[in-house]
Short mmCIF file of C-alpha atoms in Angstrom, two decimals:
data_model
loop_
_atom_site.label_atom_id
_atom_site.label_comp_id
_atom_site.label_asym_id
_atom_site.label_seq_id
_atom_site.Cartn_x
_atom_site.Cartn_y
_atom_site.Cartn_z
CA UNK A 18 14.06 -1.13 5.50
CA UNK A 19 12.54 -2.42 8.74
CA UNK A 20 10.90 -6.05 8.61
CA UNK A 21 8.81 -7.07 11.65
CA UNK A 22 6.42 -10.42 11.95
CA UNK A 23 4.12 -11.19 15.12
CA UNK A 24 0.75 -12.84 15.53
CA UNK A 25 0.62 -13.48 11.70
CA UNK A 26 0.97 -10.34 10.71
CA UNK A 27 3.89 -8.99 8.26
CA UNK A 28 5.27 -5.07 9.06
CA UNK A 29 7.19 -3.68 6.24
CA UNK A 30 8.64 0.01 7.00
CA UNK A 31 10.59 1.92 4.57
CA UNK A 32 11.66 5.80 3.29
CA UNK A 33 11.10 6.66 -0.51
CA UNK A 34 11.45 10.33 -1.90
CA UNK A 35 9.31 12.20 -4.49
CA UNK A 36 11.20 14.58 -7.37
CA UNK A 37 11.48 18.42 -5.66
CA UNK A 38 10.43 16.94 -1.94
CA UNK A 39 13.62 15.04 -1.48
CA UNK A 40 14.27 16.69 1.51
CA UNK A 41 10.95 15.65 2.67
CA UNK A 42 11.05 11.57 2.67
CA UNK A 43 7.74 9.74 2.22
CA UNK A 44 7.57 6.60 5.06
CA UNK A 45 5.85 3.72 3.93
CA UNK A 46 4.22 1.43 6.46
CA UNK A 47 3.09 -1.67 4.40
CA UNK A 48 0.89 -4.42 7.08
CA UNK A 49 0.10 -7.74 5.85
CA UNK A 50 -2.44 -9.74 7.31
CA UNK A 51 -4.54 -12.29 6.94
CA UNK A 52 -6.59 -11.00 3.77
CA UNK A 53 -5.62 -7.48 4.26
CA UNK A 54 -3.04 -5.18 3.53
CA UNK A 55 -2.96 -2.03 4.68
CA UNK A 56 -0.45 0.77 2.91
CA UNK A 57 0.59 4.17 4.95
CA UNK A 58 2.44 7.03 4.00
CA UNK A 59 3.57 9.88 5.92
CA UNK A 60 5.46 13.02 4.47
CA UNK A 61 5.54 14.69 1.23
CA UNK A 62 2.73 12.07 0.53
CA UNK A 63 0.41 10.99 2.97
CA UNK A 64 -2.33 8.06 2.80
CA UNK A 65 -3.88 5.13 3.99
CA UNK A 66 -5.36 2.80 1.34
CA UNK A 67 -7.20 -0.43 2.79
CA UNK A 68 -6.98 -3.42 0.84
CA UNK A 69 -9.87 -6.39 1.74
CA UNK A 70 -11.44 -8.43 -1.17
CA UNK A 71 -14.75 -7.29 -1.54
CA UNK A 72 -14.97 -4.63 0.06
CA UNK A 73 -14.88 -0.59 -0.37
CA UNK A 74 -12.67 1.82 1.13
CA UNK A 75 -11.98 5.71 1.11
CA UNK A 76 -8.63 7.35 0.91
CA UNK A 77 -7.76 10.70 1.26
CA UNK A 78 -4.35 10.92 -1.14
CA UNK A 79 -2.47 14.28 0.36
CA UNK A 80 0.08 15.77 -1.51
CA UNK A 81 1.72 19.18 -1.21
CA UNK A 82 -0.76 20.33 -3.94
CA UNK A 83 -3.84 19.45 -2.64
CA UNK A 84 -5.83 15.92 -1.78
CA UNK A 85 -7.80 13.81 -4.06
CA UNK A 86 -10.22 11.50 -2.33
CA UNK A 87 -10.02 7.81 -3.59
CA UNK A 88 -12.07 4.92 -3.24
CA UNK A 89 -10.44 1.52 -3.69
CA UNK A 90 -12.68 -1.38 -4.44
CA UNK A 91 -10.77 -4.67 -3.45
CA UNK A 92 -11.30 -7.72 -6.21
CA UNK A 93 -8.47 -9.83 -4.91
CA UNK A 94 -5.76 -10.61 -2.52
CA UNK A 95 -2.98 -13.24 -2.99
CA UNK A 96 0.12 -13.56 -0.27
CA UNK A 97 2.93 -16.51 -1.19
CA UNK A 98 5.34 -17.31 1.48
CA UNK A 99 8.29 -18.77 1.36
CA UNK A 100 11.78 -18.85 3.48
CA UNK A 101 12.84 -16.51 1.10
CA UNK A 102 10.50 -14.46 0.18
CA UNK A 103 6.94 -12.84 0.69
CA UNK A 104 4.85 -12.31 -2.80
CA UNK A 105 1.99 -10.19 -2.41
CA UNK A 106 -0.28 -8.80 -4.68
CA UNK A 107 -3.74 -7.18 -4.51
CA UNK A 108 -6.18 -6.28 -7.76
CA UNK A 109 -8.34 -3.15 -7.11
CA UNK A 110 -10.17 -0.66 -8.91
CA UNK A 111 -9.99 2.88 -8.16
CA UNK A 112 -12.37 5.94 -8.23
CA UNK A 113 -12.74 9.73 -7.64
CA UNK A 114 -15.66 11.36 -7.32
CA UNK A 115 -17.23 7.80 -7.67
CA UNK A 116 -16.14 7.84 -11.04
CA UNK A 117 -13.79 4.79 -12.29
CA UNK A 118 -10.67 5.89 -12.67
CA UNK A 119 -8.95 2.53 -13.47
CA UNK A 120 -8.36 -1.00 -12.66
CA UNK A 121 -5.10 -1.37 -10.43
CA UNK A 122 -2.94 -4.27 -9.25
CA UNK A 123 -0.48 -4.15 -6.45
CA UNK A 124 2.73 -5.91 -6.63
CA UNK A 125 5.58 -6.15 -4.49
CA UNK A 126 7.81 -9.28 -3.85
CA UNK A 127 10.15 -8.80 -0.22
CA UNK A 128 13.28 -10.47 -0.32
CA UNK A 129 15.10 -11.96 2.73
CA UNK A 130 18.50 -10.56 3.30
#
Protein backbone atom coordinates (compact mmCIF):
# COMPACT_ATOMS: atom_id res chain seq x y z
CA UNK A 1 0.00 0.00 0.00
CA UNK A 2 1.26 3.42 -1.09
CA UNK A 3 -0.18 6.56 0.91
CA UNK A 4 0.57 10.00 -0.59
CA UNK A 5 -1.04 13.59 0.64
CA UNK A 6 -0.32 17.06 -1.21
CA UNK A 7 -2.41 20.14 -1.82
CA UNK A 8 -5.34 18.52 0.15
CA UNK A 9 -5.64 15.77 -1.67
CA UNK A 10 -5.37 11.99 -0.25
CA UNK A 11 -3.60 9.18 -2.87
CA UNK A 12 -4.28 5.71 -1.83
CA UNK A 13 -2.51 2.99 -4.22
CA UNK A 14 -2.85 -0.62 -3.71
CA UNK A 15 -2.81 -4.39 -5.62
CA UNK A 16 -5.92 -6.72 -5.03
CA UNK A 17 -6.48 -10.04 -7.09
CA UNK A 18 -9.70 -11.52 -8.56
CA UNK A 19 -10.38 -15.64 -8.27
CA UNK A 20 -8.71 -17.32 -11.75
CA UNK A 21 -6.78 -13.76 -12.64
CA UNK A 22 -4.40 -13.99 -9.77
CA UNK A 23 -1.66 -13.76 -11.90
CA UNK A 24 -3.14 -10.68 -13.25
CA UNK A 25 -3.32 -8.11 -10.08
CA UNK A 26 -6.01 -5.42 -10.18
CA UNK A 27 -4.24 -1.74 -9.00
CA UNK A 28 -6.42 0.40 -7.22
CA UNK A 29 -5.81 4.14 -7.31
CA UNK A 30 -8.28 5.60 -4.68
CA UNK A 31 -7.98 10.01 -4.77
CA UNK A 32 -9.63 11.89 -2.15
CA UNK A 33 -10.40 15.34 -2.49
CA UNK A 34 -12.26 17.90 -1.46
CA UNK A 35 -15.89 16.42 -2.20
CA UNK A 36 -14.65 13.91 -4.60
CA UNK A 37 -13.29 10.65 -4.76
CA UNK A 38 -12.20 9.21 -7.58
CA UNK A 39 -11.62 5.10 -7.74
CA UNK A 40 -9.20 3.49 -10.63
CA UNK A 41 -8.46 0.14 -11.50
CA UNK A 42 -6.11 -1.24 -13.87
CA UNK A 43 -5.70 -5.07 -14.74
CA UNK A 44 -7.91 -7.96 -14.67
CA UNK A 45 -10.50 -5.16 -13.81
CA UNK A 46 -10.35 -1.89 -15.13
CA UNK A 47 -12.51 1.36 -14.22
CA UNK A 48 -12.88 4.73 -13.24
CA UNK A 49 -15.97 5.56 -11.14
CA UNK A 50 -16.36 9.42 -10.19
CA UNK A 51 -17.83 10.15 -7.01
CA UNK A 52 -19.31 14.10 -6.56
CA UNK A 53 -22.64 14.64 -4.63
CA UNK A 54 -25.08 15.47 -7.02
CA UNK A 55 -23.89 14.76 -9.81
CA UNK A 56 -23.88 11.88 -12.68
CA UNK A 57 -21.14 9.98 -14.00
CA UNK A 58 -20.44 7.10 -16.61
CA UNK A 59 -18.22 4.15 -16.09
CA UNK A 60 -17.15 1.72 -18.36
CA UNK A 61 -16.59 -1.56 -15.83
CA UNK A 62 -14.01 -3.90 -18.05
CA UNK A 63 -13.55 -7.25 -17.15
CA UNK A 64 -12.00 -10.15 -19.05
CA UNK A 65 -15.62 -11.06 -20.09
CA UNK A 66 -16.80 -8.14 -21.49
CA UNK A 67 -17.74 -4.33 -20.14
CA UNK A 68 -20.89 -3.18 -18.61
CA UNK A 69 -21.41 0.55 -18.77
CA UNK A 70 -22.42 2.12 -15.34
CA UNK A 71 -23.74 5.26 -14.31
CA UNK A 72 -23.17 6.33 -10.71
CA UNK A 73 -25.42 8.98 -9.32
CA UNK A 74 -23.61 10.61 -6.24
CA UNK A 75 -26.19 11.34 -3.07
CA UNK A 76 -23.45 11.90 -0.55
CA UNK A 77 -19.90 12.27 0.45
CA UNK A 78 -18.53 12.22 4.05
CA UNK A 79 -14.46 12.27 4.77
CA UNK A 80 -13.42 12.15 8.81
CA UNK A 81 -9.88 12.85 9.57
CA UNK A 82 -8.06 12.14 12.22
CA UNK A 83 -4.14 11.49 13.19
CA UNK A 84 -5.01 8.11 12.89
CA UNK A 85 -7.15 7.54 10.51
CA UNK A 86 -9.09 8.69 7.28
CA UNK A 87 -13.03 7.54 7.22
CA UNK A 88 -14.55 7.92 4.00
CA UNK A 89 -17.67 6.99 2.71
CA UNK A 90 -19.79 7.89 -0.35
CA UNK A 91 -23.77 6.83 -0.96
CA UNK A 92 -24.55 6.33 -4.71
CA UNK A 93 -26.96 4.72 -6.80
CA UNK A 94 -26.06 2.76 -9.72
CA UNK A 95 -27.53 2.03 -13.24
CA UNK A 96 -27.12 0.11 -16.55
CA UNK A 97 -28.76 0.81 -19.40
CA UNK A 98 -30.30 3.74 -17.33
CA UNK A 99 -32.03 1.28 -15.46
CA UNK A 100 -31.54 1.29 -11.44
CA UNK A 101 -29.63 -1.29 -10.55
CA UNK A 102 -29.27 -0.48 -6.79
CA UNK A 103 -28.50 1.91 -4.12
CA UNK A 104 -24.68 1.64 -3.09
CA UNK A 105 -22.53 2.99 -0.26
CA UNK A 106 -18.80 3.14 -0.24
CA UNK A 107 -16.87 2.46 2.80
CA UNK A 108 -13.39 2.26 3.56
CA UNK A 109 -11.60 3.44 6.83
CA UNK A 110 -7.33 3.87 6.18
CA UNK A 111 -5.38 3.22 9.07
CA UNK A 112 -2.01 4.88 9.91
CA UNK A 113 0.80 2.48 10.33
Amino acid sequence: VVYEYADGVHKIVYEETFEGFENEPTVNTVTIADESIIVQKVGAITVDMVFEPGKRSLAYYSTPFGTLDMGISTTDIDVVETEERIDVKAEYSLSMNDELVADCMLDMSIDAK
